[in-house]
């Protein structure tokens, strides 16, 4: 997926998802302050997307429906969403990836049917995702909180990836 970077870090009772604001069409930057990270399920779930914007909004709407159907069961809602994503003719064509988290679990969702929980509490998607992931893993054992790790790792990704900028949107949840 090009044109974005989304990073999720879970550390010391907090989960943070950060996303950059760049929207690119080919080689052109068309917007620098897009909001690719948002709250779902009345604020109890946070998520970020990489890929086609309309496709991501469709998936967020579908996930909202699954979360209403299975309240408090993020994993079950995500599994049901990815089942639909793989089998529904319309959804199968959607080009996006998502990371979502609640107070208990963090997951990556893809149209290939993946519902993956990260090892070590760090996960990233998008064109700058590998840069942000490497930076966050390097910062994990430092005396930094989850938000500081996300901010520093995203800054590093923005310095490396031409499809990532430094305009961050950050959402957080506390584990309680």
Coordinates of N, CA and C in Angstrom, one line a residue:
X1 N 0.8 -1.2 0.0 CA 0.0 0.0 0.0 C 0.9 1.2 0.0
X2 N 0.7 2.1 -0.9 CA 1.4 3.4 -1.0 C 0.7 4.5 -0.3
X3 N 1.5 5.5 -0.1 CA 0.9 6.8 0.3 C 0.5 7.0 1.8
X4 N 1.0 6.2 2.6 CA 0.7 6.4 4.0 C 1.6 5.6 4.9
X5 N 1.5 5.9 6.2 CA 2.2 5.1 7.2 C 1.3 5.2 8.5
X6 N 1.0 4.0 9.0 CA 0.2 3.8 10.2 C 1.1 3.0 11.2
X7 N 1.2 3.4 12.4 CA 2.0 2.7 13.4 C 1.2 2.5 14.7
X8 N 1.2 1.3 15.2 CA 0.5 1.0 16.5 C 1.6 0.5 17.5
X9 N 1.5 1.0 18.7 CA 2.4 0.6 19.8 C 1.6 0.4 21.0
X10 N 1.8 -0.7 21.6 CA 1.1 -1.1 22.9 C 2.3 -1.2 23.9
X11 N 2.2 -0.4 25.0 CA 3.3 -0.4 26.0 C 2.8 0.2 27.3
X12 N 3.1 -0.5 28.4 CA 2.8 0.0 29.7 C 1.4 0.5 29.9
X13 N 0.5 -0.3 29.5 CA -1.0 0.0 29.7 C -1.6 1.0 28.8
X14 N -0.9 1.3 27.7 CA -1.5 2.2 26.7 C -1.3 1.7 25.3
X15 N -2.2 1.9 24.5 CA -2.1 1.6 23.1 C -2.3 2.9 22.3
X16 N -1.4 3.1 21.4 CA -1.4 4.3 20.5 C -1.3 3.9 19.1
X17 N -2.2 4.6 18.3 CA -2.1 4.4 16.8 C -1.8 5.8 16.3
X18 N -0.8 5.9 15.4 CA -0.5 7.2 14.8 C -0.4 7.0 13.3
X19 N -0.9 8.0 12.6 CA -0.9 8.0 11.1 C -0.4 9.3 10.6
X20 N 0.2 9.3 9.5 CA 0.6 10.5 8.8 C -0.6 11.1 8.0
X21 N -0.4 12.3 7.5 CA -1.5 12.9 6.8 C -1.4 13.0 5.3
X22 N -0.4 12.4 4.7 CA -0.2 12.6 3.3 C -1.1 11.7 2.4
X23 N -1.7 12.4 1.4 CA -2.4 11.7 0.4 C -1.7 12.0 -0.9
X24 N -1.3 10.9 -1.7 CA -0.6 11.1 -2.9 C -1.4 10.4 -4.0
X25 N -1.4 11.0 -5.2 CA -1.9 10.5 -6.4 C -0.7 10.4 -7.4
X26 N -0.2 9.1 -7.5 CA 1.1 9.0 -8.3 C 2.2 9.7 -7.6
X27 N 2.8 10.6 -8.3 CA 4.0 11.3 -7.8 C 3.6 12.6 -7.2
X28 N 2.3 12.9 -7.1 CA 1.9 14.2 -6.6 C 1.2 14.1 -5.2
X29 N 1.6 15.0 -4.4 CA 1.0 15.1 -3.0 C -0.2 16.0 -3.2
X30 N -1.4 15.5 -2.9 CA -2.7 16.2 -3.1 C -3.2 16.8 -1.8
X31 N -2.8 16.2 -0.7 CA -3.3 16.6 0.6 C -2.2 16.3 1.7
X32 N -2.0 17.1 2.6 CA -1.0 16.8 3.6 C -1.6 16.6 5.0
X33 N -2.9 16.8 5.2 CA -3.4 16.6 6.6 C -4.7 15.7 6.6
X34 N -4.6 14.6 5.9 CA -5.7 13.7 5.9 C -5.7 13.0 7.3
X35 N -6.9 12.5 7.7 CA -7.1 11.8 8.9 C -7.3 10.3 8.7
X36 N -6.3 9.5 8.9 CA -6.3 8.1 8.6 C -6.4 7.2 9.8
X37 N -6.5 7.9 11.0 CA -6.7 7.2 12.3 C -7.9 7.8 12.9
X38 N -8.8 6.9 13.4 CA -10.0 7.3 14.0 C -10.5 6.4 15.1
X39 N -11.5 6.9 15.8 CA -12.1 6.1 16.9 C -13.4 5.4 16.3
X40 N -13.6 4.2 16.9 CA -14.8 3.4 16.5 C -15.5 2.9 17.7
X41 N -16.7 2.4 17.6 CA -17.4 1.8 18.7 C -17.5 2.7 19.9
X42 N -18.0 3.9 19.6 CA -18.2 4.9 20.7 C -16.9 5.2 21.5
X43 N -15.8 5.1 20.8 CA -14.5 5.4 21.4 C -13.8 4.3 22.0
X44 N -14.3 3.1 22.0 CA -13.6 2.0 22.7 C -12.6 1.3 21.8
X45 N -12.6 1.6 20.5 CA -11.7 1.0 19.6 C -11.1 2.1 18.8
X46 N -9.8 2.0 18.5 CA -9.1 2.9 17.6 C -8.6 2.1 16.4
X47 N -8.5 2.8 15.3 CA -8.0 2.1 14.1 C -7.4 3.1 13.1
X48 N -6.5 2.5 12.2 CA -5.9 3.3 11.2 C -5.9 2.5 9.9
X49 N -5.9 3.2 8.8 CA -5.9 2.5 7.5 C -4.8 3.0 6.5
X50 N -4.5 2.0 5.7 CA -3.6 2.4 4.5 C -4.3 1.8 3.3
X51 N -4.3 2.6 2.2 CA -4.8 2.2 1.0 C -5.8 3.2 0.5
X52 N -6.7 2.7 -0.4 CA -7.7 3.6 -1.0 C -8.6 4.1 0.0
X53 N -8.8 5.4 0.0 CA -9.6 6.1 1.1 C -11.1 5.6 1.1
X54 N -11.7 5.6 0.0 CA -13.1 5.1 -0.1 C -13.2 3.7 0.4
X55 N -12.2 2.8 0.0 CA -12.3 1.4 0.5 C -12.1 1.4 2.0
X56 N -11.2 2.2 2.5 CA -11.0 2.2 4.0 C -12.3 2.6 4.7
X57 N -12.9 3.6 4.2 CA -14.2 4.1 4.9 C -15.2 3.0 4.8
X58 N -15.3 2.3 3.7 CA -16.2 1.2 3.6 C -15.9 0.1 4.7
X59 N -14.7 -0.2 4.8 CA -14.3 -1.2 5.8 C -14.5 -0.7 7.2
X60 N -14.2 0.6 7.5 CA -14.5 1.1 8.8 C -16.0 1.0 9.1
X61 N -16.9 1.3 8.2 CA -18.3 1.2 8.4 C -18.7 -0.2 8.6
X62 N -18.2 -1.2 7.9 CA -18.5 -2.6 8.1 C -18.0 -3.1 9.4
X63 N -16.8 -2.6 9.8 CA -16.3 -3.0 11.1 C -17.2 -2.4 12.2
X64 N -17.6 -1.2 12.1 CA -18.6 -0.6 13.1 C -19.8 -1.5 13.2
X65 N -20.3 -2.0 12.1 CA -21.5 -2.9 12.1 C -21.2 -4.2 12.8
X66 N -20.0 -4.7 12.6 CA -19.6 -6.0 13.3 C -19.4 -5.7 14.8
X67 N -18.9 -4.6 15.1 CA -18.7 -4.3 16.6 C -20.0 -4.1 17.3
X68 N -21.0 -3.6 16.5 CA -22.4 -3.5 17.1 C -23.0 -4.9 17.3
X69 N -22.7 -5.7 16.3 CA -23.2 -7.1 16.4 C -22.5 -7.9 17.5
X70 N -21.2 -7.7 17.7 CA -20.5 -8.4 18.7 C -19.8 -7.4 19.6
X71 N -20.6 -6.7 20.5 CA -20.0 -5.7 21.4 C -19.0 -6.2 22.3
X72 N -17.9 -5.5 22.4 CA -16.8 -5.9 23.3 C -16.0 -7.1 22.9
X73 N -16.2 -7.5 21.6 CA -15.5 -8.6 21.1 C -14.7 -8.2 19.8
X74 N -13.7 -7.5 19.9 CA -13.0 -6.9 18.8 C -12.5 -8.1 17.9
X75 N -11.9 -9.1 18.5 CA -11.3 -10.2 17.7 C -12.4 -10.8 16.8
X76 N -13.5 -11.1 17.5 CA -14.6 -11.8 16.8 C -15.2 -10.9 15.6
X77 N -15.3 -9.6 15.9 CA -15.8 -8.7 14.9 C -14.9 -8.6 13.7
X78 N -13.6 -8.6 14.0 CA -12.6 -8.5 12.9 C -12.5 -9.8 12.1
X79 N -12.6 -11.0 12.8 CA -12.7 -12.2 12.0 C -13.9 -12.3 11.1
X80 N -15.1 -11.8 11.6 CA -16.3 -11.8 10.8 C -16.1 -10.8 9.6
X81 N -15.5 -9.7 9.9 CA -15.3 -8.7 8.8 C -14.4 -9.3 7.7
X82 N -13.3 -9.9 8.1 CA -12.4 -10.4 7.1 C -13.0 -11.6 6.4
X83 N -13.8 -12.4 7.0 CA -14.6 -13.4 6.3 C -15.4 -12.8 5.2
X84 N -16.1 -11.8 5.5 CA -16.9 -11.1 4.5 C -16.0 -10.5 3.4
X85 N -14.9 -9.9 3.8 CA -14.0 -9.2 2.9 C -13.5 -10.2 1.9
X86 N -13.2 -11.5 2.3 CA -12.7 -12.5 1.4 C -13.7 -13.1 0.5
X87 N -15.0 -13.2 1.0 CA -16.0 -13.9 0.2 C -17.0 -13.0 -0.6
X88 N -17.2 -11.8 -0.1 CA -18.1 -10.9 -0.8 C -17.5 -10.4 -2.1
X89 N -18.2 -10.5 -3.2 CA -17.6 -10.0 -4.5 C -17.2 -8.6 -4.5
X90 N -18.1 -7.7 -3.9 CA -17.8 -6.3 -3.8 C -16.6 -6.0 -2.9
X91 N -16.6 -6.5 -1.7 CA -15.6 -6.3 -0.7 C -14.2 -6.8 -1.2
X92 N -14.2 -7.9 -1.9 CA -13.0 -8.5 -2.3 C -12.1 -7.6 -3.1
X93 N -12.7 -6.6 -3.8 CA -12.0 -5.7 -4.6 C -11.4 -4.5 -3.9
X94 N -11.7 -4.4 -2.6 CA -11.2 -3.3 -1.8 C -9.8 -3.4 -1.5
X95 N -9.0 -2.3 -1.7 CA -7.6 -2.3 -1.6 C -7.2 -1.4 -0.4
X96 N -7.1 -2.1 0.8 CA -6.8 -1.3 2.0 C -6.3 -2.4 3.0
X97 N -5.6 -1.9 4.0 CA -5.2 -2.6 5.2 C -5.6 -1.8 6.4
X98 N -5.8 -2.5 7.5 CA -6.2 -1.7 8.8 C -5.5 -2.3 9.9
X99 N -5.2 -1.4 10.9 CA -4.8 -1.9 12.2 C -5.9 -1.3 13.2
X100 N -6.3 -2.2 14.1 CA -7.3 -1.8 15.1 C -6.9 -2.3 16.4
X101 N -7.4 -1.6 17.5 CA -7.0 -2.0 18.8 C -8.1 -1.5 19.8
X102 N -8.3 -2.3 20.8 CA -9.1 -2.0 22.0 C -8.2 -2.1 23.2
X103 N -8.8 -2.0 24.4 CA -8.0 -2.1 25.6 C -7.3 -3.4 25.8
X104 N -7.7 -4.4 25.1 CA -7.1 -5.8 25.3 C -6.3 -6.3 24.2
X105 N -6.7 -6.0 22.9 CA -6.1 -6.6 21.8 C -5.8 -5.6 20.7
X106 N -4.7 -5.9 19.9 CA -4.3 -5.1 18.7 C -4.3 -6.1 17.5
X107 N -4.8 -5.7 16.4 CA -4.9 -6.6 15.2 C -4.6 -5.8 13.9
X108 N -4.1 -6.6 13.0 CA -3.9 -6.1 11.6 C -4.9 -6.9 10.8
X109 N -5.6 -6.2 9.9 CA -6.6 -6.9 9.0 C -6.3 -6.6 7.6
X110 N -6.4 -7.6 6.7 CA -6.2 -7.5 5.3 C -7.2 -8.2 4.5
X111 N -7.3 -7.8 3.2 CA -8.2 -8.5 2.3 C -7.8 -9.9 2.0
X112 N -6.6 -10.3 2.3 CA -6.1 -11.7 2.1 C -6.7 -12.6 3.2
X113 N -7.4 -12.1 4.2 CA -8.0 -12.9 5.2 C -7.2 -12.9 6.5
X114 N -6.2 -12.0 6.6 CA -5.3 -11.9 7.7 C -6.0 -11.2 8.9
X115 N -5.9 -11.8 10.1 CA -6.3 -11.1 11.3 C -5.1 -11.5 12.2
X116 N -4.1 -10.6 12.3 CA -2.9 -10.9 13.0 C -2.7 -10.0 14.2
X117 N -2.2 -10.7 15.3 CA -1.9 -9.9 16.5 C -0.4 -9.8 16.5
X118 N 0.1 -8.6 16.8 CA 1.6 -8.4 16.7 C 2.4 -9.0 17.8
X119 N 3.6 -9.4 17.5 CA 4.5 -9.9 18.6 C 5.1 -8.6 19.2
X120 N 5.2 -8.6 20.5 CA 5.8 -7.5 21.1 C 5.1 -6.2 21.1
X121 N 3.8 -6.1 20.7 CA 3.0 -5.0 20.8 C 3.2 -3.8 19.8
X122 N 4.0 -4.1 18.7 CA 4.2 -3.1 17.7 C 3.8 -3.6 16.3
X123 N 3.1 -2.8 15.5 CA 2.7 -3.2 14.2 C 2.6 -1.9 13.3
X124 N 2.9 -2.1 12.0 CA 2.8 -0.9 11.1 C 2.4 -1.4 9.8
X125 N 1.7 -0.5 9.0 CA 1.2 -0.8 7.7 C 1.5 0.4 6.8
X126 N 1.4 0.3 5.5 CA 1.6 1.4 4.6 C 3.0 1.4 4.0
X127 N 3.2 2.3 3.1 CA 4.4 2.4 2.4 C 5.6 2.7 3.3
X128 N 5.4 3.5 4.3 CA 6.4 3.7 5.3 C 6.4 2.8 6.5
X129 N 5.5 1.8 6.5 CA 5.3 1.0 7.6 C 6.5 0.2 8.1
X130 N 7.3 -0.3 7.2 CA 8.5 -1.0 7.6 C 9.5 -0.1 8.2
X131 N 9.6 1.2 7.8 CA 10.6 2.1 8.4 C 10.1 2.4 9.8
X132 N 8.8 2.7 10.0 CA 8.2 3.0 11.3 C 8.3 1.8 12.2
X133 N 8.1 0.6 11.7 CA 8.2 -0.6 12.5 C 9.6 -0.8 13.0
X134 N 10.6 -0.6 12.2 CA 12.0 -0.8 12.6 C 12.4 0.2 13.6
X135 N 12.0 1.4 13.4 CA 12.3 2.5 14.3 C 11.6 2.2 15.7
X136 N 10.4 1.9 15.7 CA 9.6 1.6 16.9 C 10.2 0.4 17.7
X137 N 10.6 -0.6 17.0 CA 11.2 -1.7 17.6 C 12.6 -1.4 18.3
X138 N 13.3 -0.5 17.6 CA 14.6 0.0 18.2 C 14.4 0.8 19.4
X139 N 13.2 1.6 19.5 CA 12.9 2.5 20.6 C 12.2 1.8 21.7
X140 N 11.7 0.6 21.5 CA 10.8 -0.1 22.5 C 11.5 -0.2 23.9
X141 N 12.8 -0.6 23.9 CA 13.4 -0.8 25.2 C 14.0 0.4 25.8
X142 N 13.7 1.6 25.2 CA 14.2 2.9 25.8 C 13.2 3.3 26.8
X143 N 13.5 4.3 27.6 CA 12.6 4.8 28.7 C 11.7 5.8 28.1
X144 N 10.8 5.3 27.1 CA 9.9 6.2 26.4 C 8.5 5.5 26.5
X145 N 7.5 6.4 26.6 CA 6.1 5.8 26.6 C 5.7 5.5 25.2
X146 N 4.5 4.9 25.0 CA 4.0 4.4 23.7 C 3.9 5.6 22.8
X147 N 3.4 6.7 23.3 CA 3.2 7.9 22.4 C 4.5 8.5 21.9
X148 N 5.4 8.5 22.8 CA 6.8 9.1 22.4 C 7.4 8.2 21.3
X149 N 7.2 6.9 21.5 CA 7.8 5.9 20.5 C 7.1 6.1 19.1
X150 N 5.8 6.3 19.1 CA 5.1 6.5 17.9 C 5.5 7.8 17.2
X151 N 5.6 8.8 18.0 CA 6.0 10.1 17.4 C 7.4 10.1 16.8
X152 N 8.4 9.5 17.6 CA 9.7 9.4 17.0 C 9.9 8.5 15.8
X153 N 9.2 7.3 15.9 CA 9.3 6.4 14.8 C 8.6 6.9 13.6
X154 N 7.5 7.6 13.7 CA 6.8 8.2 12.6 C 7.7 9.4 12.0
X155 N 8.4 10.1 12.8 CA 9.3 11.1 12.3 C 10.4 10.5 11.4
X156 N 10.9 9.4 11.9 CA 12.0 8.7 11.2 C 11.4 8.2 9.8
X157 N 10.2 7.6 9.9 CA 9.6 7.1 8.6 C 9.4 8.2 7.6
X158 N 9.0 9.4 8.1 CA 8.7 10.6 7.2 C 10.0 11.1 6.6
X159 N 11.1 10.9 7.3 CA 12.4 11.3 6.7 C 12.9 10.4 5.7
X160 N 12.4 9.1 5.6 CA 12.9 8.1 4.7 C 11.9 7.9 3.5
X161 N 10.6 7.8 3.8 CA 9.6 7.4 2.9 C 9.0 8.7 2.2
X162 N 9.0 8.8 0.9 CA 8.5 9.9 0.2 C 7.0 10.0 0.2
X163 N 6.3 8.9 0.6 CA 4.8 8.9 0.7 C 4.3 9.1 2.1
X164 N 5.2 9.6 3.0 CA 4.9 9.8 4.4 C 5.3 11.2 4.8
X165 N 4.4 11.9 5.5 CA 4.8 13.2 6.0 C 4.8 13.3 7.5
X166 N 5.1 14.4 8.1 CA 5.2 14.6 9.5 C 3.9 15.1 10.2
X167 N 2.8 15.2 9.4 CA 1.5 15.7 10.0 C 0.8 14.5 10.6
X168 N 0.9 14.3 11.9 CA 0.5 13.1 12.6 C -0.9 13.3 13.2
X169 N -1.7 12.2 13.1 CA -2.9 12.1 13.9 C -2.7 10.9 14.9
X170 N -2.9 11.2 16.1 CA -2.6 10.2 17.2 C -3.9 9.9 17.9
X171 N -4.2 8.6 18.1 CA -5.3 8.2 19.0 C -4.8 7.3 20.0
X172 N -5.3 7.3 21.2 CA -4.8 6.4 22.3 C -6.0 5.8 23.1
X173 N -5.7 4.7 23.7 CA -6.6 4.1 24.7 C -5.7 3.6 25.9
X174 N -6.3 3.6 27.0 CA -5.7 3.1 28.2 C -6.3 1.7 28.5
X175 N -5.4 0.7 28.9 CA -5.9 -0.6 29.3 C -6.4 -0.5 30.7
X176 N -7.7 -0.8 30.8 CA -8.3 -0.8 32.2 C -9.1 -2.0 32.4

